[in-house]
Amino acid sequence: MRIGLLTEGGYPYVGGEARLWCDRLVRGLGQHEFDVYALSRSEQQEARGWVELPPQVRRVRSAPLWGTGGGGRFGLGRRMRRGFAESFGELARVVCAGADDSGQLADRFGSALYGLADLARESGGPGGSGGLTGALRSESAVRALESACRAPGAPRAARAARVPDLLAVAGELERVLRPLSLDWYGDDELGAADLCHATAGGAAALPGLLARHFAGVPLLVTEYGVQLRAHYRAHHPAGAEAAGTGGGAEPGLGAPARALLASFHGRLAAEVYRRATVITPGNAHARRWQERCGADRAKLRTVYPGLPAGRFGEVGEREDAGEPLTLIWVGRVEPAKDLISLLHAFAEVRKEEPKARLRIVGALADGPEEAAYLDHCRALAAQLFPDEADGAHAVGANPVSFEEVGGPEVPDLPDAYAAGGVVVLSSVVEGFPISLIEAMLCGRATVSTDVGAVVEVIGGTGLVVPPRNPRALAQACVALLRDPERRARLGAAARARALELFTVEQNIAAFNGIYLEIVSHCPVRREAVNEAGEPVPFAHPAEAYVPGRWAARGGTGVGASGASGAFGTGGVPGAGGVPGAGGECATGRASGAPAPAPAPSWAAARQQSGGRPALGLGLREALS
Amino acid sequence: MTGWPERSVDVPRAPGGAGGWDARSEELVAPPSDLTNPTAPTTPTAPTTPRRGPADPVKALMHRHRALCERAVDPLEIAAGLEAHGVTDRTAARFRHRDVFALAEEMYARVPQDSAEWDAPADAAGDTSGDAAVTQVPSGWAVWALLPGAVCALAVAGLGPADGPARLAVGLGGALAVAAAGWVALRYGPLRAARPAGPATRAWACWLLAYALLGDALLRSAVPGGGPPDEPWVPSTAAALVLAGAVAPGMWCARLFAVRAGGRLGASRGLAEFAASVRPLLIAVFALFLCAVGVLLTGVAALPVPGPAAALTLTGSGALAALLWLGRMLRIHGSRRAPALVYATVGATQAAAVTLVFAGRLPGCEILAAPVERLVAAGGTGAVATLTCAAGAAVLLARAIRVLGRASAHVLGRAAAHTPVRATAHATAGGAR
């Protein structure tokens, strides 16, 4: 089947966000065709070019979400201008209307958005550069925003908006809505896809919304970091600095502008979640945000990101359990990792186990702040722990060592984990802890702080202590250092858990299953045409249009049960049935018919079994 | 971290928090020894001095994150900020809330919301955005603005003593130097346009300049009553001096307008108010520019300049300076069509005038040249340029008053200066690896 992969600042660009994940997905699903539709975020990103693309990527279309975005200032005629004023005015009124959960505003937002999209499509035409961009940037857009803000009943934030706020909001709206005026929705482009897979919410999912609107293509949204949350963080310079992730947040946006933009992004996210057929958050945290933003629980399937298990798996397979009295910390050195607390905890450990060592394996620090933090940690370690030697004639060394991956001691990341018996994570802020998963894959027992998705990841296969509690951390470490048997048991359990949940294979199998499920539930109904472009009557069997339960009454019970058995309604994903179904689908596509059979027989069977299958993603039930 | 006083249950809070009390949260607010993982060893440690809990834990939390709370525009922003500081649902349970969202809602509801905070930052933000609104120009532009005029004056001074081929060389070299200086000044100064002009606009602007320099002499040689016959292909150095000298006041005035308009942008409450304040500003700045050009004209007229320098020739170049300045201002603010049209109309009229005069020499076609000849007889050869350019400038002024009164035009002016680079703050984008 043909999948339209929608990205923003992501996949085909070198250094894009989540590009490794997308790359693995595309390479792992070679039986499908991928068309990549990429929005780039900056000139630098575009200048750095694309990564190498596998052959299953048929086409890459890209468009900038930066700069002034082309000309076309005079693209709209009189009728178009009136239509624009109506649609954009409606959009502005919804954005300025404040909180209302009745669902009516969501409907109005959607209709205004699609009104604008229809307008852009009409005005675009062949070779037209899209009059919509110019119109969004024009005075009439700002005027519509102003009148919406001054309308009676507008919230205080909207009423307080001044001219710079209005301009900032209009500019951001123009930027985010730029996908509306792209020419991606033709019959041989996104309109021809069987499925749109948006790799992020927000602007990246906008082309998917339009493809759904124009051609009825189902939309799958995957979010590893919720776009709305990222928006809040990006517009909060102080917070972004504190989190150590701040880029150049836009300066000086007034409170009214931020309120209006937050409202717009919230509405956009809600519309995306409403229209999406399936939403796959990357962890429980993203899932909570999505639920909060109005995503229907029935659509949510958590699909954990996968790590290539090979490199780390080798370590896990070795008998060698690492040096028994060595604690390992791996990660990027920054204040959020709270190494200070780790050092204090290690001081407590040393009271109980004088032979213990701590190896801090850190990636190179990025900024001056991180470098200063590393120096501070080194100084603290030198103060807390004097160098010690074996005897009077040996050269001493500090029990705490700071190392870098690639150095002589630690040539490779798996070696870092292999070196110690216990891996420690001491963060106070954490997203999805990759280093924890790596440690699990290596079969190491772990002690970590209860932050972010740690509990979700670790399950019961490691020790978890509250953050900022060195004493508890130390006690847990000592308990593990003294008990090699428990260490081995926890390590094996962690390895088994990681291999089941956090490998690339499970990620790809889960997405493959979701693709097939979506296509079977929501096939795109297209008129079949022959080579000359004329409609072909009876190209689809009549059963294709019949609901599954009617077809089942005709006595196809055997086939139906067979198909549903192949799918599997739970348990381990990708247990043999799914790849077979994928192959069937791919060959059906490769036989040359430009339009796919709308609903294959197995789809009908699937519907017949009733409800949505859990499709092997019952992982979340296993989590606390 | 012993149990909080019962009073904290009664704190005002958002309704969402009331329902989130279940057995699990009860466990989580239990003393810290239960907080650790059940598999962890529960070695009995004598708790150090029990920390006294504040009467109102949420208040302490709000105090810790007061910058976040004051800035936040909705509860989700507080939730995002809290999460970035490591607050999780389990932390929120300690504050007797179901999750971070409920906690953030309470915090948002409890932030003292004075309306002054909403109205005031417009001034504070207005200043900053006012600064940002003004396009950054390289330092020293004010001096660079003088360069075309100075180069032209030098070239004209060099023309005086030179003779024969040396005069030609000095003239050509001077023309090239002035063109280069003018290009540099326009390219890097406050008169920099957001987007490059189209080829047609550029061609007509060149025609207008060429006519200002050569047109009068050409007409004078063609029209019988046009004055003392002169060499037709000698450019008017006085006009060149006026045009090159007008670059400096033009840039200063453009900068003045940009700075002032940026300030008013920040101070305005509404679009109508902004338009009402910026239109008089534009007229005032344009008048200032006209005054500066007038002073320049008088100065150049008083100089002993070689070449033809009739009074109306100079007026024509002054009008052309006004026309070009207005056209440039319009282009800076994103309006490209009006200047292109007006340049083309003015240039075509001038070309038609010259063509008609020469067509009148054909037998039987004297009638064609009659209107131009009558005009030249009435006002001298410079009347053609003066009339056409002044009319064009008037049209552009009307257009500029309309366009530059729009707030969106002032965004376009600076859009070229900095492309927005999105900040990407993904604390949770762990899947990126």
PDB file of C-alpha atoms in Angstrom, chain B residues 129-353:
ATOM      1  CA  SER B 129       8.804  44.687  19.731  1.00  0.00           C
ATOM      2  CA  GLY B 130       9.279  48.260  18.621  1.00  0.00           C
ATOM      3  CA  ASP B 131      12.994  47.638  18.593  1.00  0.00           C
ATOM      4  CA  ALA B 132      12.509  44.389  16.820  1.00  0.00           C
ATOM      5  CA  ALA B 133      10.101  46.001  14.409  1.00  0.00           C
ATOM      6  CA  VAL B 134      12.775  48.280  13.057  1.00  0.00           C
ATOM      7  CA  THR B 135      14.848  46.455  10.535  1.00  0.00           C
ATOM      8  CA  GLN B 136      18.418  46.130  11.647  1.00  0.00           C
ATOM      9  CA  VAL B 137      20.742  48.150   9.474  1.00  0.00           C
ATOM     10  CA  PRO B 138      24.520  47.915   9.430  1.00  0.00           C
ATOM     11  CA  SER B 139      26.301  50.442  11.579  1.00  0.00           C
ATOM     12  CA  GLY B 140      27.628  53.486   9.809  1.00  0.00           C
ATOM     13  CA  TRP B 141      24.850  53.539   7.257  1.00  0.00           C
ATOM     14  CA  ALA B 142      24.239  57.225   7.943  1.00  0.00           C
ATOM     15  CA  VAL B 143      27.730  58.007   6.695  1.00  0.00           C
ATOM     16  CA  TRP B 144      27.503  55.619   3.790  1.00  0.00           C
ATOM     17  CA  ALA B 145      24.361  57.461   2.737  1.00  0.00           C
ATOM     18  CA  LEU B 146      26.522  60.478   1.942  1.00  0.00           C
ATOM     19  CA  LEU B 147      28.763  58.465  -0.344  1.00  0.00           C
ATOM     20  CA  PRO B 148      26.874  58.835  -3.657  1.00  0.00           C
ATOM     21  CA  GLY B 149      26.573  62.586  -3.229  1.00  0.00           C
ATOM     22  CA  ALA B 150      30.236  62.948  -2.287  1.00  0.00           C
ATOM     23  CA  VAL B 151      31.441  60.800  -5.177  1.00  0.00           C
ATOM     24  CA  CYS B 152      29.281  62.758  -7.591  1.00  0.00           C
ATOM     25  CA  ALA B 153      30.565  66.081  -6.282  1.00  0.00           C
ATOM     26  CA  LEU B 154      34.151  64.859  -6.681  1.00  0.00           C
ATOM     27  CA  ALA B 155      33.480  63.732 -10.227  1.00  0.00           C
ATOM     28  CA  VAL B 156      31.858  67.044 -11.123  1.00  0.00           C
ATOM     29  CA  ALA B 157      34.766  68.920  -9.594  1.00  0.00           C
ATOM     30  CA  GLY B 158      37.121  66.740 -11.631  1.00  0.00           C
ATOM     31  CA  LEU B 159      35.269  67.586 -14.793  1.00  0.00           C
ATOM     32  CA  GLY B 160      36.057  71.286 -14.438  1.00  0.00           C
ATOM     33  CA  PRO B 161      39.781  71.355 -15.275  1.00  0.00           C
ATOM     34  CA  ALA B 162      39.776  68.248 -17.487  1.00  0.00           C
ATOM     35  CA  ASP B 163      39.542  68.529 -21.216  1.00  0.00           C
ATOM     36  CA  GLY B 164      39.148  66.305 -24.273  1.00  0.00           C
ATOM     37  CA  PRO B 165      39.552  62.582 -23.738  1.00  0.00           C
ATOM     38  CA  ALA B 166      40.467  63.119 -20.094  1.00  0.00           C
ATOM     39  CA  ARG B 167      37.088  64.781 -19.595  1.00  0.00           C
ATOM     40  CA  LEU B 168      35.348  61.779 -21.116  1.00  0.00           C
ATOM     41  CA  ALA B 169      37.324  59.406 -18.896  1.00  0.00           C
ATOM     42  CA  VAL B 170      36.570  61.421 -15.769  1.00  0.00           C
ATOM     43  CA  GLY B 171      32.898  61.576 -16.734  1.00  0.00           C
ATOM     44  CA  LEU B 172      32.611  57.838 -17.358  1.00  0.00           C
ATOM     45  CA  GLY B 173      34.590  56.914 -14.254  1.00  0.00           C
ATOM     46  CA  GLY B 174      32.550  59.289 -12.161  1.00  0.00           C
ATOM     47  CA  ALA B 175      29.292  57.863 -13.489  1.00  0.00           C
ATOM     48  CA  LEU B 176      30.404  54.322 -12.671  1.00  0.00           C
ATOM     49  CA  ALA B 177      31.578  55.318  -9.201  1.00  0.00           C
ATOM     50  CA  VAL B 178      28.313  57.103  -8.450  1.00  0.00           C
ATOM     51  CA  ALA B 179      26.301  54.108  -9.662  1.00  0.00           C
ATOM     52  CA  ALA B 180      28.327  51.753  -7.472  1.00  0.00           C
ATOM     53  CA  ALA B 181      28.028  54.011  -4.433  1.00  0.00           C
ATOM     54  CA  GLY B 182      24.301  54.411  -4.964  1.00  0.00           C
ATOM     55  CA  TRP B 183      23.879  50.639  -5.277  1.00  0.00           C
ATOM     56  CA  VAL B 184      25.797  50.007  -2.058  1.00  0.00           C
ATOM     57  CA  ALA B 185      23.849  52.658  -0.165  1.00  0.00           C
ATOM     58  CA  LEU B 186      20.488  51.356  -1.321  1.00  0.00           C
ATOM     59  CA  ARG B 187      21.412  47.725  -0.826  1.00  0.00           C
ATOM     60  CA  TYR B 188      22.657  47.950   2.753  1.00  0.00           C
ATOM     61  CA  GLY B 189      20.881  50.983   4.158  1.00  0.00           C
ATOM     62  CA  PRO B 190      17.386  51.487   5.505  1.00  0.00           C
ATOM     63  CA  LEU B 191      16.110  51.821   1.947  1.00  0.00           C
ATOM     64  CA  ARG B 192      16.715  48.148   1.344  1.00  0.00           C
ATOM     65  CA  ALA B 193      13.695  46.539  -0.269  1.00  0.00           C
ATOM     66  CA  ALA B 194      12.298  43.285   1.032  1.00  0.00           C
ATOM     67  CA  ARG B 195      12.390  41.625  -2.355  1.00  0.00           C
ATOM     68  CA  PRO B 196      14.322  42.490  -5.502  1.00  0.00           C
ATOM     69  CA  ALA B 197      12.528  44.561  -8.078  1.00  0.00           C
ATOM     70  CA  GLY B 198      11.292  43.044 -11.289  1.00  0.00           C
ATOM     71  CA  PRO B 199      13.231  43.646 -14.485  1.00  0.00           C
ATOM     72  CA  ALA B 200      10.550  45.991 -15.841  1.00  0.00           C
ATOM     73  CA  THR B 201      10.646  48.187 -12.760  1.00  0.00           C
ATOM     74  CA  ARG B 202      14.403  48.301 -12.921  1.00  0.00           C
ATOM     75  CA  ALA B 203      14.397  49.204 -16.616  1.00  0.00           C
ATOM     76  CA  TRP B 204      11.883  52.018 -16.163  1.00  0.00           C
ATOM     77  CA  ALA B 205      13.798  53.417 -13.186  1.00  0.00           C
ATOM     78  CA  CYS B 206      16.927  53.494 -15.351  1.00  0.00           C
ATOM     79  CA  TRP B 207      14.998  55.226 -18.118  1.00  0.00           C
ATOM     80  CA  LEU B 208      13.732  57.853 -15.651  1.00  0.00           C
ATOM     81  CA  LEU B 209      17.263  58.533 -14.451  1.00  0.00           C
ATOM     82  CA  ALA B 210      18.596  58.698 -17.989  1.00  0.00           C
ATOM     83  CA  TYR B 211      15.866  61.108 -18.993  1.00  0.00           C
ATOM     84  CA  ALA B 212      16.607  63.327 -16.011  1.00  0.00           C
ATOM     85  CA  LEU B 213      20.227  63.551 -17.095  1.00  0.00           C
ATOM     86  CA  LEU B 214      19.880  63.708 -20.875  1.00  0.00           C
ATOM     87  CA  GLY B 215      16.283  64.515 -21.683  1.00  0.00           C
ATOM     88  CA  ASP B 216      16.393  68.262 -21.366  1.00  0.00           C
ATOM     89  CA  ALA B 217      19.379  68.705 -23.636  1.00  0.00           C
ATOM     90  CA  LEU B 218      17.752  66.400 -26.136  1.00  0.00           C
ATOM     91  CA  LEU B 219      14.511  68.346 -26.124  1.00  0.00           C
ATOM     92  CA  ARG B 220      16.345  71.631 -26.308  1.00  0.00           C
ATOM     93  CA  SER B 221      18.135  70.556 -29.441  1.00  0.00           C
ATOM     94  CA  ALA B 222      14.918  69.245 -30.983  1.00  0.00           C
ATOM     95  CA  VAL B 223      12.398  71.942 -30.152  1.00  0.00           C
ATOM     96  CA  PRO B 224      12.885  75.135 -32.141  1.00  0.00           C
ATOM     97  CA  GLY B 225      12.136  77.553 -29.307  1.00  0.00           C
ATOM     98  CA  GLY B 226      13.741  75.456 -26.623  1.00  0.00           C
ATOM     99  CA  GLY B 227      16.488  77.868 -25.775  1.00  0.00           C
ATOM    100  CA  PRO B 228      20.111  78.121 -26.802  1.00  0.00           C
ATOM    101  CA  PRO B 229      21.136  75.049 -28.794  1.00  0.00           C
ATOM    102  CA  ASP B 230      23.431  72.827 -26.831  1.00  0.00           C
ATOM    103  CA  GLU B 231      25.216  69.575 -27.464  1.00  0.00           C
ATOM    104  CA  PRO B 232      22.414  66.992 -27.234  1.00  0.00           C
ATOM    105  CA  TRP B 233      24.370  64.178 -25.536  1.00  0.00           C
ATOM    106  CA  VAL B 234      25.904  66.024 -22.636  1.00  0.00           C
ATOM    107  CA  PRO B 235      24.319  64.896 -19.377  1.00  0.00           C
ATOM    108  CA  SER B 236      23.203  67.465 -16.912  1.00  0.00           C
ATOM    109  CA  THR B 237      25.710  67.336 -14.073  1.00  0.00           C
ATOM    110  CA  ALA B 238      23.492  69.491 -11.925  1.00  0.00           C
ATOM    111  CA  ALA B 239      20.683  66.936 -12.144  1.00  0.00           C
ATOM    112  CA  ALA B 240      23.163  64.187 -11.337  1.00  0.00           C
ATOM    113  CA  LEU B 241      24.315  66.136  -8.290  1.00  0.00           C
ATOM    114  CA  VAL B 242      20.747  66.584  -7.074  1.00  0.00           C
ATOM    115  CA  LEU B 243      19.831  62.942  -7.553  1.00  0.00           C
ATOM    116  CA  ALA B 244      23.008  61.578  -5.963  1.00  0.00           C
ATOM    117  CA  GLY B 245      22.781  64.052  -3.138  1.00  0.00           C
ATOM    118  CA  ALA B 246      19.141  63.143  -2.458  1.00  0.00           C
ATOM    119  CA  VAL B 247      20.151  59.579  -1.510  1.00  0.00           C
ATOM    120  CA  ALA B 248      21.343  60.764   1.893  1.00  0.00           C
ATOM    121  CA  PRO B 249      18.199  62.600   3.009  1.00  0.00           C
ATOM    122  CA  GLY B 250      16.160  59.816   1.489  1.00  0.00           C
ATOM    123  CA  MET B 251      17.860  57.218   3.683  1.00  0.00           C
ATOM    124  CA  TRP B 252      17.693  59.368   6.767  1.00  0.00           C
ATOM    125  CA  CYS B 253      14.012  60.031   6.258  1.00  0.00           C
ATOM    126  CA  ALA B 254      13.296  56.347   5.617  1.00  0.00           C
ATOM    127  CA  ARG B 255      15.064  55.452   8.845  1.00  0.00           C
ATOM    128  CA  LEU B 256      13.213  58.130  10.747  1.00  0.00           C
ATOM    129  CA  PHE B 257       9.921  56.819   9.422  1.00  0.00           C
ATOM    130  CA  ALA B 258      10.793  53.212  10.253  1.00  0.00           C
ATOM    131  CA  VAL B 259      11.788  54.030  13.824  1.00  0.00           C
ATOM    132  CA  ARG B 260       8.804  56.230  14.495  1.00  0.00           C
ATOM    133  CA  ALA B 261       6.342  53.861  12.871  1.00  0.00           C
ATOM    134  CA  GLY B 262       7.816  50.959  14.867  1.00  0.00           C
ATOM    135  CA  GLY B 263       7.239  52.924  18.054  1.00  0.00           C
ATOM    136  CA  ARG B 264       3.647  53.700  17.103  1.00  0.00           C
ATOM    137  CA  LEU B 265       3.061  50.086  16.202  1.00  0.00           C
ATOM    138  CA  GLY B 266       3.853  49.098  19.765  1.00  0.00           C
ATOM    139  CA  ALA B 267       1.815  51.898  21.285  1.00  0.00           C
ATOM    140  CA  SER B 268      -1.354  51.439  19.245  1.00  0.00           C
ATOM    141  CA  ARG B 269      -4.324  49.597  20.628  1.00  0.00           C
ATOM    142  CA  GLY B 270      -6.031  49.058  17.309  1.00  0.00           C
ATOM    143  CA  LEU B 271      -5.452  49.119  13.594  1.00  0.00           C
ATOM    144  CA  ALA B 272      -7.474  52.286  13.059  1.00  0.00           C
ATOM    145  CA  GLU B 273      -5.517  54.066  15.734  1.00  0.00           C
ATOM    146  CA  PHE B 274      -2.271  52.977  14.155  1.00  0.00           C
ATOM    147  CA  ALA B 275      -3.352  54.121  10.714  1.00  0.00           C
ATOM    148  CA  ALA B 276      -4.471  57.465  12.098  1.00  0.00           C
ATOM    149  CA  SER B 277      -1.116  57.996  13.756  1.00  0.00           C
ATOM    150  CA  VAL B 278       1.140  56.750  11.004  1.00  0.00           C
ATOM    151  CA  ARG B 279      -0.403  58.593   8.057  1.00  0.00           C
ATOM    152  CA  PRO B 280       0.392  62.090   9.333  1.00  0.00           C
ATOM    153  CA  LEU B 281       3.847  60.741  10.154  1.00  0.00           C
ATOM    154  CA  LEU B 282       4.355  59.671   6.571  1.00  0.00           C
ATOM    155  CA  ILE B 283       3.236  63.055   5.253  1.00  0.00           C
ATOM    156  CA  ALA B 284       5.515  64.841   7.695  1.00  0.00           C
ATOM    157  CA  VAL B 285       8.506  62.705   6.774  1.00  0.00           C
ATOM    158  CA  PHE B 286       7.787  63.178   3.085  1.00  0.00           C
ATOM    159  CA  ALA B 287       7.575  66.922   3.617  1.00  0.00           C
ATOM    160  CA  LEU B 288      10.892  66.773   5.434  1.00  0.00           C
ATOM    161  CA  PHE B 289      12.395  64.930   2.504  1.00  0.00           C
ATOM    162  CA  LEU B 290      11.001  67.542   0.090  1.00  0.00           C
ATOM    163  CA  CYS B 291      12.517  70.322   2.188  1.00  0.00           C
ATOM    164  CA  ALA B 292      15.881  68.590   2.152  1.00  0.00           C
ATOM    165  CA  VAL B 293      15.681  68.186  -1.607  1.00  0.00           C
ATOM    166  CA  GLY B 294      14.673  71.845  -1.914  1.00  0.00           C
ATOM    167  CA  VAL B 295      17.722  72.913   0.053  1.00  0.00           C
ATOM    168  CA  LEU B 296      19.825  70.679  -2.154  1.00  0.00           C
ATOM    169  CA  LEU B 297      18.314  72.255  -5.268  1.00  0.00           C
ATOM    170  CA  THR B 298      19.083  75.779  -4.109  1.00  0.00           C
ATOM    171  CA  GLY B 299      22.601  74.759  -3.188  1.00  0.00           C
ATOM    172  CA  VAL B 300      23.278  73.104  -6.532  1.00  0.00           C
ATOM    173  CA  ALA B 301      21.731  76.009  -8.431  1.00  0.00           C
ATOM    174  CA  ALA B 302      24.088  78.390  -6.664  1.00  0.00           C
ATOM    175  CA  LEU B 303      27.149  76.343  -7.588  1.00  0.00           C
ATOM    176  CA  PRO B 304      29.072  77.072 -10.784  1.00  0.00           C
ATOM    177  CA  VAL B 305      28.303  73.685 -12.332  1.00  0.00           C
ATOM    178  CA  PRO B 306      29.362  72.841 -15.864  1.00  0.00           C
ATOM    179  CA  GLY B 307      26.678  71.664 -18.229  1.00  0.00           C
ATOM    180  CA  PRO B 308      23.051  72.674 -18.705  1.00  0.00           C
ATOM    181  CA  ALA B 309      21.357  73.717 -15.494  1.00  0.00           C
ATOM    182  CA  ALA B 310      18.085  75.427 -16.108  1.00  0.00           C
ATOM    183  CA  ALA B 311      15.955  76.026 -13.049  1.00  0.00           C
ATOM    184  CA  LEU B 312      13.180  73.750 -14.217  1.00  0.00           C
ATOM    185  CA  THR B 313      15.636  70.956 -15.026  1.00  0.00           C
ATOM    186  CA  LEU B 314      16.574  70.978 -11.396  1.00  0.00           C
ATOM    187  CA  THR B 315      12.961  71.008 -10.306  1.00  0.00           C
ATOM    188  CA  GLY B 316      12.399  68.004 -12.549  1.00  0.00           C
ATOM    189  CA  SER B 317      15.176  66.064 -10.874  1.00  0.00           C
ATOM    190  CA  GLY B 318      13.809  67.050  -7.483  1.00  0.00           C
ATOM    191  CA  ALA B 319      10.402  65.689  -8.485  1.00  0.00           C
ATOM    192  CA  LEU B 320      12.076  62.538  -9.767  1.00  0.00           C
ATOM    193  CA  ALA B 321      13.854  62.137  -6.408  1.00  0.00           C
ATOM    194  CA  ALA B 322      10.493  62.366  -4.653  1.00  0.00           C
ATOM    195  CA  LEU B 323       8.971  59.844  -7.052  1.00  0.00           C
ATOM    196  CA  LEU B 324      11.792  57.361  -6.598  1.00  0.00           C
ATOM    197  CA  TRP B 325      11.776  57.771  -2.813  1.00  0.00           C
ATOM    198  CA  LEU B 326       8.063  57.071  -2.582  1.00  0.00           C
ATOM    199  CA  GLY B 327       8.412  54.102  -4.901  1.00  0.00           C
ATOM    200  CA  ARG B 328      11.176  52.727  -2.765  1.00  0.00           C
ATOM    201  CA  MET B 329       9.204  53.207   0.443  1.00  0.00           C
ATOM    202  CA  LEU B 330       6.312  51.332  -1.079  1.00  0.00           C
ATOM    203  CA  ARG B 331       8.567  48.498  -2.128  1.00  0.00           C
ATOM    204  CA  ILE B 332      10.148  48.277   1.303  1.00  0.00           C
ATOM    205  CA  HIS B 333       6.674  47.693   2.678  1.00  0.00           C
ATOM    206  CA  GLY B 334       5.777  45.011   0.244  1.00  0.00           C
ATOM    207  CA  SER B 335       3.810  46.896  -2.394  1.00  0.00           C
ATOM    208  CA  ARG B 336       5.488  46.253  -5.699  1.00  0.00           C
ATOM    209  CA  ARG B 337       2.794  46.772  -8.250  1.00  0.00           C
ATOM    210  CA  ALA B 338       2.022  50.465  -7.700  1.00  0.00           C
ATOM    211  CA  PRO B 339       5.617  51.674  -8.141  1.00  0.00           C
ATOM    212  CA  ALA B 340       6.067  49.511 -11.202  1.00  0.00           C
ATOM    213  CA  LEU B 341       2.915  50.902 -12.813  1.00  0.00           C
ATOM    214  CA  VAL B 342       3.686  54.525 -12.003  1.00  0.00           C
ATOM    215  CA  TYR B 343       7.311  54.259 -13.142  1.00  0.00           C
ATOM    216  CA  ALA B 344       6.133  52.758 -16.398  1.00  0.00           C
ATOM    217  CA  THR B 345       3.486  55.438 -16.933  1.00  0.00           C
ATOM    218  CA  VAL B 346       5.828  58.329 -16.186  1.00  0.00           C
ATOM    219  CA  GLY B 347       8.605  56.848 -18.294  1.00  0.00           C
ATOM    220  CA  ALA B 348       6.265  56.131 -21.176  1.00  0.00           C
ATOM    221  CA  THR B 349       4.935  59.697 -21.082  1.00  0.00           C
ATOM    222  CA  GLN B 350       8.444  61.090 -21.240  1.00  0.00           C
ATOM    223  CA  ALA B 351       9.368  58.746 -24.045  1.00  0.00           C
ATOM    224  CA  ALA B 352       6.203  59.758 -25.898  1.00  0.00           C
ATOM    225  CA  ALA B 353       7.085  63.426 -25.500  1.00  0.00           C
TER     226      ALA B 353
END
